[in-house]
Amino acid sequence: MRPDSSARTRAPWREVLARAAQWSFTLQTWLMVVCLVVMMVLLFGNVTLRYVFNSGINVSDELSRLAFVWLIFIGAVLALREHQHLGVTMLVQRFGPAARRVTHLACQALVLWVLWLMADGGWRQTVIGMDTDLPVTGLPIAVFNAAVLYAAVVMMVLTVLDILSVLTGGPVPLDAQQDDPLA
């Protein structure tokens, strides 16, 4: 296999960042798998125990709900990285490359503002939740709110990196590329 010529021209720090990001997102993918397995095992085990043995796992509902919340927010981070969130590009597809770049940067600035609001609210709710415990497990309710804070902060970092990439002449991501089959 021949090495990619663009990989040879990249700065070494970009390679290190790319490897670190890939490792981080692989870890997050596995965390999603763990959350899904925990949910399946706890819920299936609880249903089986209730109907077969007339007993159950007390912490099953709380832990599976916690795993579900973290699964959703980790998935949102991974979707942002892959530009898989919903977007309406009908108008942007008609723009030229320069207008598409400007539009993408304006949209990313709005995304940053919304993520700041999300991070601020997530932080406030996490702090409030530190004093309230879940009834069965005794965990602080902040473990739920921390998922929002985590997702907002990581998505802010990804958005800033995307903005810097576009500002330094990098390609506009696929969600803003012209891919109209009629063009």
XYZ file of N, CA, C and O in Angstrom:
732
model
N 0.843 -1.166 0.000
C 0.000 0.000 0.000
C 0.895 1.238 0.000
O 1.796 1.363 0.805
N 0.631 2.178 -0.912
C 1.426 3.386 -1.011
C 0.978 4.398 0.029
O -0.210 4.574 0.252
N 1.918 5.078 0.651
C 1.532 6.103 1.625
C 0.840 7.259 0.932
O 1.160 7.616 -0.198
N -0.109 7.839 1.606
C -0.854 8.978 1.098
C 0.068 10.197 1.058
O 0.740 10.505 2.023
N 0.090 10.893 -0.078
C 0.984 12.037 -0.212
C 0.596 13.171 0.723
O 1.439 13.928 1.171
N -0.705 13.300 1.026
C -1.117 14.364 1.942
C -0.658 14.062 3.360
O -0.444 14.968 4.149
N -0.494 12.785 3.693
C -0.029 12.416 5.036
C 1.437 12.809 5.223
O 1.856 13.153 6.315
N 2.234 12.783 4.136
C 3.645 13.152 4.239
C 3.813 14.644 4.445
O 4.785 15.079 5.041
N 2.888 15.449 3.920
C 3.032 16.894 4.016
C 2.428 17.458 5.299
O 2.593 18.634 5.571
N 1.733 16.670 6.065
C 1.148 17.141 7.316
C 2.229 17.398 8.351
O 3.254 16.738 8.385
N 1.937 18.370 9.211
C 2.853 18.654 10.316
C 2.787 17.506 11.315
O 1.738 16.890 11.484
N 3.911 17.220 11.996
C 3.912 16.108 12.962
C 2.886 16.287 14.075
O 2.295 15.321 14.526
N 2.651 17.518 14.528
C 1.686 17.730 15.593
C 0.279 17.419 15.132
O -0.541 16.998 15.934
N 0.002 17.592 13.834
C -1.328 17.236 13.317
C -1.527 15.721 13.336
O -2.617 15.242 13.594
N -0.458 14.992 13.058
C -0.532 13.535 13.110
C -0.805 13.057 14.533
O -1.617 12.160 14.757
N -0.122 13.659 15.487
C -0.319 13.287 16.891
C -1.742 13.606 17.318
O -2.407 12.788 17.963
N -2.232 14.788 16.941
C -3.612 15.154 17.264
C -4.612 14.213 16.606
O -5.602 13.823 17.224
N -4.345 13.861 15.368
C -5.260 12.963 14.657
C -5.302 11.587 15.322
O -6.372 10.998 15.484
N -4.134 11.084 15.721
C -4.107 9.784 16.409
C -4.787 9.850 17.765
O -5.516 8.936 18.150
N -4.562 10.933 18.496
C -5.203 11.093 19.805
C -6.716 11.198 19.654
O -7.472 10.595 20.431
N -7.154 11.936 18.653
C -8.598 12.061 18.420
C -9.197 10.709 18.038
O -10.260 10.332 18.530
N -8.508 9.969 17.175
C -9.022 8.658 16.769
C -9.090 7.708 17.958
O -10.064 6.986 18.133
N -8.079 7.721 18.802
C -8.078 6.877 19.999
C -9.230 7.268 20.921
O -9.929 6.413 21.455
N -9.442 8.575 21.087
C -10.514 9.075 21.937
C -11.879 8.632 21.419
O -12.747 8.204 22.191
N -12.076 8.716 20.112
C -13.374 8.349 19.564
C -13.568 6.842 19.518
O -14.697 6.363 19.626
N -12.488 6.093 19.416
C -12.610 4.637 19.541
C -13.023 4.271 20.957
O -13.897 3.423 21.164
N -12.419 4.932 21.943
C -12.786 4.714 23.338
C -14.257 5.064 23.576
O -14.984 4.317 24.238
N -14.696 6.176 23.019
C -16.097 6.564 23.192
C -17.045 5.570 22.527
O -18.120 5.294 23.057
N -16.648 5.037 21.394
C -17.478 4.023 20.739
C -17.611 2.791 21.636
O -18.704 2.235 21.789
N -16.505 2.387 22.250
C -16.558 1.241 23.160
C -17.364 1.555 24.417
O -18.046 0.677 24.954
N -17.310 2.795 24.887
C -18.146 3.176 26.027
C -19.626 3.086 25.671
O -20.454 2.693 26.498
N -19.951 3.434 24.437
C -21.343 3.276 23.993
C -21.745 1.805 23.986
O -22.854 1.455 24.384
N -20.841 0.952 23.543
C -21.116 -0.491 23.534
C -21.335 -0.980 24.964
O -22.270 -1.743 25.238
N -20.483 -0.527 25.884
C -20.624 -0.929 27.289
C -21.973 -0.467 27.836
O -22.660 -1.223 28.521
N -22.352 0.769 27.544
C -23.650 1.275 28.004
C -24.792 0.422 27.466
O -25.730 0.080 28.202
N -24.716 0.066 26.198
C -25.772 -0.750 25.599
C -25.825 -2.142 26.216
O -26.907 -2.661 26.511
N -24.673 -2.745 26.456
C -24.630 -4.074 27.072
C -25.167 -4.017 28.497
O -25.944 -4.890 28.910
N -24.770 -2.986 29.253
C -25.277 -2.834 30.620
C -26.790 -2.720 30.604
O -27.491 -3.373 31.398
N -27.318 -1.915 29.702
C -28.776 -1.770 29.607
C -29.444 -3.095 29.287
O -30.435 -3.472 29.927
N -28.918 -3.806 28.303
C -29.533 -5.077 27.899
C -29.491 -6.096 29.025
O -30.496 -6.746 29.321
N -28.339 -6.247 29.652
C -28.193 -7.256 30.706
C -29.092 -6.927 31.896
O -29.800 -7.800 32.410
N -29.067 -5.670 32.335
C -29.868 -5.301 33.496
C -31.360 -5.422 33.230
O -32.102 -5.974 34.051
N -31.800 -4.929 32.099
C -33.237 -4.975 31.821
C -33.719 -6.393 31.538
O -34.761 -6.819 32.042
N -32.958 -7.142 30.738
C -33.359 -8.522 30.464
C -33.307 -9.357 31.738
O -34.227 -10.135 32.023
N -32.242 -9.175 32.507
C -32.134 -9.916 33.764
C -33.239 -9.563 34.725
O -33.810 -10.446 35.390
N -33.600 -8.307 34.811
C -34.657 -7.880 35.716
C -36.012 -8.437 35.287
O -36.785 -8.922 36.126
N -36.308 -8.376 34.011
C -37.584 -8.923 33.516
C -37.635 -10.426 33.755
O -38.650 -10.969 34.224
N -36.553 -11.117 33.460
C -36.511 -12.566 33.673
C -36.693 -12.911 35.142
O -37.486 -13.805 35.489
N -35.985 -12.224 36.004
C -36.111 -12.487 37.440
C -37.523 -12.195 37.949
O -38.051 -12.937 38.782
N -38.136 -11.149 37.453
C -39.482 -10.799 37.929
C -40.518 -11.844 37.511
O -41.375 -12.208 38.295
N -40.443 -12.301 36.278
C -41.458 -13.235 35.788
C -41.172 -14.685 36.157
O -42.097 -15.467 36.307
N -39.928 -15.054 36.290
C -39.599 -16.447 36.577
C -39.452 -16.692 38.078
O -39.969 -17.685 38.601
N -38.762 -15.794 38.773
C -38.449 -16.038 40.179
C -39.168 -15.093 41.139
O -38.941 -15.143 42.344
N -40.003 -14.210 40.607
C -40.754 -13.261 41.416
C -39.839 -12.405 42.299
O -40.134 -12.136 43.462
N -38.692 -12.012 41.743
C -37.771 -11.113 42.435
C -37.202 -10.164 41.374
O -37.700 -10.122 40.259
N -36.197 -9.418 41.697
C -35.636 -8.507 40.704
C -34.351 -7.873 41.190
O -33.906 -8.082 42.320
N -33.770 -7.083 40.317
C -32.554 -6.349 40.632
C -32.992 -4.918 40.951
O -33.517 -4.213 40.094
N -32.793 -4.496 42.177
C -33.283 -3.190 42.601
C -32.674 -2.033 41.820
O -33.348 -1.070 41.492
N -31.399 -2.094 41.547
C -30.716 -0.976 40.897
C -30.854 -0.993 39.375
O -30.336 -0.107 38.694
N -31.556 -1.967 38.848
C -31.645 -2.143 37.399
C -32.191 -0.918 36.676
O -31.615 -0.478 35.685
N -33.285 -0.376 37.156
C -33.897 0.754 36.456
C -33.009 1.989 36.467
O -32.827 2.648 35.443
N -32.435 2.301 37.622
C -31.602 3.503 37.708
C -30.327 3.375 36.875
O -29.950 4.306 36.169
N -29.673 2.232 36.970
C -28.422 2.070 36.220
C -28.667 2.002 34.718
O -27.878 2.545 33.930
N -29.748 1.361 34.288
C -30.023 1.302 32.851
C -30.424 2.678 32.326
O -30.063 3.046 31.208
N -31.133 3.461 33.119
C -31.468 4.825 32.719
C -30.202 5.677 32.615
O -30.039 6.457 31.685
N -29.293 5.508 33.556
C -28.022 6.227 33.526
C -27.209 5.843 32.289
O -26.658 6.700 31.596
N -27.147 4.554 31.997
C -26.423 4.086 30.809
C -27.060 4.645 29.541
O -26.351 5.027 28.596
N -28.389 4.735 29.513
C -29.087 5.261 28.342
C -28.761 6.739 28.126
O -28.483 7.170 27.002
N -28.763 7.524 29.191
C -28.460 8.954 29.075
C -27.040 9.151 28.551
O -26.805 9.938 27.622
N -26.071 8.431 29.116
C -24.696 8.568 28.653
C -24.545 8.068 27.215
O -23.796 8.644 26.426
N -25.254 7.007 26.862
C -25.231 6.487 25.494
C -25.675 7.559 24.501
O -25.030 7.779 23.467
N -26.745 8.255 24.818
C -27.272 9.282 23.923
C -26.278 10.429 23.753
O -26.011 10.878 22.629
N -25.709 10.913 24.842
C -24.817 12.068 24.728
C -23.468 11.714 24.124
O -22.888 12.529 23.388
N -22.957 10.525 24.373
C -21.727 10.101 23.695
C -22.006 9.938 22.200
O -21.188 10.318 21.357
N -23.174 9.401 21.873
C -23.565 9.275 20.470
C -23.682 10.621 19.776
O -23.321 10.766 18.602
N -24.154 11.636 20.494
C -24.252 12.981 19.913
C -22.865 13.523 19.591
O -22.668 14.176 18.556
N -21.895 13.258 20.452
C -20.518 13.702 20.202
C -19.966 13.008 18.959
O -19.381 13.649 18.077
N -20.167 11.700 18.874
C -19.657 10.967 17.711
C -20.357 11.393 16.429
O -19.730 11.474 15.372
N -21.642 11.701 16.511
C -22.369 12.173 15.329
C -21.854 13.526 14.875
O -21.736 13.780 13.675
N -21.520 14.398 15.815
C -20.968 15.700 15.443
C -19.628 15.533 14.743
O -19.347 16.198 13.746
N -18.818 14.622 15.247
C -17.504 14.401 14.625
C -17.641 13.946 13.181
O -16.886 14.347 12.308
N -18.631 13.113 12.927
C -18.823 12.572 11.577
C -19.766 13.419 10.722
O -20.117 13.011 9.624
N -20.201 14.572 11.242
C -21.140 15.457 10.540
C -22.416 14.720 10.164
O -22.918 14.838 9.048
N -22.962 13.976 11.110
C -24.145 13.169 10.858
C -25.427 13.777 11.428
O -26.482 13.184 11.306
N -25.336 14.936 12.083
C -26.550 15.576 12.575
C -27.355 16.106 11.399
O -26.822 16.367 10.318
N -28.638 16.252 11.607
C -29.507 16.749 10.548
C -29.114 18.160 10.145
O -28.785 18.993 10.983
N -29.182 18.415 8.872
C -28.890 19.745 8.361
C -29.698 19.990 7.104
O -29.970 19.073 6.330
N -30.098 21.215 6.923
C -30.829 21.585 5.719
C -29.848 22.347 4.835
O -29.450 23.462 5.148
N -29.450 21.731 3.750
C -28.416 22.310 2.889
C -28.952 22.698 1.516
O -28.175 22.926 0.603
N -30.275 22.788 1.391
C -30.867 23.082 0.098
C -30.366 24.418 -0.467
O -30.026 24.515 -1.638
N -30.278 25.426 0.374
C -29.801 26.731 -0.079
C -28.284 26.753 -0.217
O -27.748 27.271 -1.199
N -27.599 26.169 0.739
C -26.136 26.194 0.736
C -25.579 25.466 -0.483
O -24.529 25.846 -1.013
N -26.267 24.467 -0.957
C -25.805 23.728 -2.133
C -25.745 24.602 -3.372
O -25.007 24.309 -4.305
N -26.506 25.668 -3.390
C -26.528 26.577 -4.542
C -25.405 27.616 -4.494
O -25.190 28.331 -5.451
N -24.706 27.714 -3.359
C -23.652 28.707 -3.189
C -22.359 28.234 -3.833
O -22.132 27.052 -4.031
N -21.502 29.198 -4.100
C -20.153 28.893 -4.556
C -19.281 28.530 -3.363
O -19.713 28.619 -2.207
N -18.035 28.151 -3.618
C -17.153 27.727 -2.530
C -16.932 28.790 -1.453
O -16.930 28.487 -0.269
N -16.750 30.045 -1.844
C -16.490 31.100 -0.853
C -17.721 31.348 0.014
O -17.618 31.455 1.241
N -18.880 31.431 -0.596
C -20.113 31.660 0.167
C -20.425 30.457 1.059
O -20.922 30.616 2.183
N -20.109 29.277 0.568
C -20.333 28.075 1.375
C -19.433 28.083 2.609
O -19.846 27.725 3.711
N -18.202 28.536 2.441
C -17.251 28.622 3.557
C -17.752 29.637 4.594
O -17.750 29.361 5.790
N -18.202 30.800 4.142
C -18.701 31.831 5.050
C -19.950 31.339 5.775
O -20.103 31.521 6.989
N -20.841 30.702 5.049
C -22.066 30.174 5.654
C -21.727 29.113 6.696
O -22.330 29.084 7.777
N -20.778 28.257 6.377
C -20.389 27.211 7.329
C -19.821 27.832 8.606
O -20.153 27.399 9.713
N -18.974 28.841 8.464
C -18.397 29.498 9.638
C -19.470 30.190 10.474
O -19.432 30.147 11.714
N -20.441 30.827 9.822
C -21.535 31.475 10.564
C -22.366 30.430 11.317
O -22.730 30.643 12.487
N -22.636 29.319 10.670
C -23.401 28.244 11.337
C -22.622 27.674 12.519
O -23.193 27.408 13.579
N -21.331 27.497 12.349
C -20.512 26.965 13.443
C -20.465 27.941 14.618
O -20.411 27.530 15.770
N -20.472 29.250 14.332
C -20.515 30.241 15.412
C -21.828 30.112 16.190
O -21.832 30.177 17.426
N -22.930 29.901 15.486
C -24.215 29.686 16.168
C -24.198 28.392 16.977
O -24.724 28.339 18.093
N -23.592 27.367 16.430
C -23.474 26.094 17.149
C -22.678 26.294 18.434
O -23.041 25.776 19.496
N -21.594 27.059 18.355
C -20.793 27.339 19.553
C -21.615 28.057 20.622
O -21.500 27.748 21.810
N -22.434 28.995 20.206
C -23.271 29.723 21.161
C -24.257 28.773 21.846
O -24.397 28.792 23.069
N -24.900 27.912 21.070
C -25.853 26.954 21.648
C -25.124 25.972 22.571
O -25.615 25.636 23.651
N -23.949 25.521 22.170
C -23.185 24.612 23.023
C -22.733 25.295 24.311
O -22.667 24.656 25.360
N -22.437 26.605 24.247
C -22.098 27.333 25.466
C -23.288 27.349 26.419
O -23.134 27.127 27.621
N -24.474 27.602 25.875
C -25.687 27.580 26.704
C -25.901 26.195 27.312
O -26.253 26.063 28.494
N -25.662 25.186 26.517
C -25.816 23.797 26.987
C -24.791 23.475 28.075
O -25.126 22.853 29.092
N -23.551 23.903 27.894
C -22.512 23.642 28.891
C -22.808 24.404 30.183
O -22.650 23.850 31.282
N -23.236 25.627 30.056
C -23.565 26.420 31.237
C -24.717 25.780 32.013
O -24.641 25.613 33.232
N -25.760 25.397 31.309
C -26.886 24.729 31.969
C -26.484 23.383 32.542
O -26.920 23.004 33.642
N -25.660 22.627 31.810
C -25.190 21.334 32.307
C -24.358 21.480 33.572
O -24.490 20.685 34.511
N -23.496 22.509 33.605
C -22.686 22.752 34.799
C -23.574 23.103 35.994
O -23.408 22.562 37.081
N -24.519 24.011 35.777
C -25.404 24.422 36.877
C -26.211 23.240 37.410
O -26.370 23.080 38.618
N -26.732 22.429 36.508
C -27.529 21.276 36.940
C -26.670 20.223 37.628
O -27.118 19.556 38.555
N -25.425 20.076 37.173
C -24.522 19.119 37.821
C -24.222 19.560 39.249
O -24.241 18.745 40.178
N -23.964 20.842 39.431
C -23.696 21.357 40.774
C -24.924 21.181 41.672
O -24.812 20.747 42.824
N -26.095 21.501 41.153
C -27.329 21.331 41.934
C -27.535 19.861 42.275
O -27.937 19.514 43.390
N -27.250 18.974 41.323
C -27.481 17.546 41.508
C -26.525 16.863 42.467
O -26.749 15.711 42.851
N -25.459 17.531 42.855
C -24.510 16.923 43.790
C -25.131 16.692 45.169
O -24.699 15.824 45.912
N -26.152 17.470 45.505
C -26.774 17.358 46.824
C -27.973 16.421 46.847
O -28.546 16.194 47.910
N -28.377 15.916 45.694
C -29.544 15.042 45.625
C -29.095 13.654 45.196
O -28.421 13.498 44.180
N -29.483 12.648 45.961
C -29.099 11.268 45.654
C -30.250 10.515 45.012
O -31.423 10.782 45.292
N -29.886 9.567 44.158
C -30.882 8.677 43.581
C -31.406 7.756 44.685
O -30.648 7.361 45.577
N -32.678 7.389 44.645
C -33.259 6.658 45.777
C -32.713 5.252 46.001
O -32.586 4.823 47.144
N -32.359 4.532 44.959
C -31.948 3.139 45.137
C -30.426 2.997 45.209
O -29.893 2.381 46.132
N -29.730 3.570 44.240
C -28.269 3.395 44.202
C -27.542 4.339 45.148
O -26.419 4.049 45.550
N -28.152 5.472 45.459
C -27.496 6.451 46.311
C -26.492 7.308 45.571
O -25.817 8.146 46.175
N -26.364 7.132 44.272
C -25.479 7.977 43.469
C -26.050 9.392 43.408
O -27.270 9.573 43.422
N -25.194 10.395 43.315
C -25.738 11.751 43.144
C -26.385 11.883 41.769
O -25.910 11.302 40.786
N -27.466 12.623 41.716
C -28.183 12.795 40.454
C -27.322 13.546 39.433
O -27.627 13.563 38.241
N -26.220 14.118 39.902
C -25.295 14.837 39.023
C -24.681 13.922 37.968
O -24.213 14.419 36.938
N -24.674 12.602 38.182
C -24.096 11.701 37.181
C -24.897 11.755 35.881
O -24.348 11.513 34.802
N -26.193 12.068 35.974
C -27.000 12.248 34.767
C -26.646 13.569 34.091
O -26.443 13.631 32.884
N -26.580 14.639 34.877
C -26.331 15.967 34.333
C -24.913 16.112 33.804
O -24.658 16.925 32.915
N -23.992 15.346 34.318
C -22.613 15.407 33.847
C -22.515 14.952 32.391
O -21.607 15.384 31.662
N -23.431 14.132 31.938
C -23.430 13.698 30.537
C -23.674 14.886 29.611
O -23.046 14.999 28.547
N -24.561 15.781 30.009
C -24.835 16.982 29.214
C -23.596 17.873 29.180
O -23.196 18.362 28.118
N -22.991 18.077 30.331
C -21.797 18.910 30.427
C -20.661 18.327 29.585
O -19.994 19.034 28.828
N -20.448 17.023 29.702
C -19.409 16.340 28.935
C -19.624 16.536 27.431
O -18.710 16.937 26.704
N -20.837 16.253 26.976
C -21.127 16.351 25.547
C -20.948 17.780 25.048
O -20.371 17.998 23.976
N -21.414 18.745 25.803
C -21.301 20.137 25.372
C -19.849 20.566 25.256
O -19.459 21.200 24.266
N -19.034 20.220 26.243
C -17.627 20.631 26.220
C -16.882 19.963 25.062
O -16.147 20.617 24.313
N -17.078 18.672 24.880
C -16.379 17.971 23.791
C -16.854 18.479 22.435
O -16.043 18.682 21.520
N -18.146 18.731 22.295
C -18.641 19.253 21.020
C -18.147 20.674 20.770
O -17.909 21.052 19.618
N -17.958 21.467 21.831
C -17.376 22.800 21.655
C -15.945 22.690 21.126
O -15.559 23.431 20.215
N -15.177 21.774 21.686
C -13.803 21.580 21.224
C -13.799 21.155 19.752
O -13.032 21.693 18.937
N -14.660 20.228 19.393
C -14.733 19.773 18.002
C -15.145 20.903 17.065
O -14.612 21.026 15.955
N -16.074 21.736 17.512
C -16.534 22.841 16.680
C -15.436 23.884 16.499
O -15.228 24.400 15.393
N -14.709 24.202 17.560
C -13.593 25.149 17.452
C -12.526 24.594 16.511
O -11.986 25.326 15.665
N -12.217 23.312 16.621
C -11.231 22.701 15.715
C -11.710 22.753 14.272
O -10.919 22.990 13.354
N -13.009 22.555 14.053
C -13.569 22.635 12.708
C -13.444 24.063 12.163
O -13.055 24.262 11.016
N -13.755 25.042 13.008
C -13.643 26.445 12.591
C -12.190 26.776 12.234
O -11.914 27.391 11.194
N -11.256 26.354 13.083
C -9.833 26.615 12.802
C -9.390 25.933 11.518
O -8.613 26.497 10.741
N -9.879 24.732 11.285
C -9.533 24.011 10.059
C -10.023 24.765 8.827
O -9.288 24.925 7.852
N -11.260 25.235 8.867
C -11.807 25.958 7.716
C -11.115 27.306 7.541
O -10.823 27.725 6.418
N -10.819 28.001 8.644
C -10.139 29.306 8.559
C -8.718 29.197 8.009
O -8.225 30.132 7.379
N -8.059 28.062 8.255
C -6.689 27.891 7.764
C -6.649 27.265 6.374
O -5.620 26.784 5.938
N -7.785 27.261 5.684
C -7.819 26.795 4.302
C -8.202 25.351 4.118
O -8.155 24.843 2.996
N -8.575 24.681 5.176
C -9.006 23.293 5.067
C -10.336 23.188 4.341
O -11.022 24.187 4.118
N -10.702 21.981 3.963
C -11.959 21.808 3.235
C -13.170 22.052 4.139
O -13.130 21.796 5.337
N -14.230 22.555 3.529
C -15.498 22.690 4.246
C -16.054 21.275 4.415
O -16.051 20.494 3.463
N -16.490 20.888 5.629
C -16.950 19.515 5.852
C -18.090 19.098 4.924
O -18.770 19.932 4.330
N -18.289 17.804 4.840
C -19.247 17.227 3.902
C -20.659 17.758 4.047
O -21.389 17.813 3.076
N -21.067 18.133 5.253
C -22.443 18.584 5.412
C -22.684 19.917 4.713
O -23.816 20.329 4.547
N -21.641 20.589 4.267
C -21.797 21.842 3.576
C -21.262 21.771 2.148
O -21.144 22.780 1.487
N -20.918 20.593 1.672
C -20.394 20.434 0.321
C -21.539 20.325 -0.682
O -22.608 19.830 -0.360
N -21.250 20.727 -1.882
C -22.252 20.599 -2.920
C -22.232 19.160 -3.428
O -21.253 18.691 -3.989
N -23.331 18.465 -3.220
C -23.453 17.101 -3.711
C -24.806 16.903 -4.395
O -25.396 15.849 -4.346
N -25.291 17.941 -5.016
C -26.579 17.909 -5.682
C -26.457 17.127 -6.978
O -25.684 17.483 -7.863
N -27.212 16.023 -7.109
C -27.091 15.221 -8.337
C -27.604 15.952 -9.578
O -27.273 15.575 -10.685
N -28.383 17.011 -9.402
C -28.906 17.741 -10.550
C -27.950 18.815 -11.048
O -28.161 19.399 -12.107
N -26.920 19.105 -10.263
C -25.997 20.184 -10.650
C -25.021 19.738 -11.700
O -24.728 18.621 -11.916
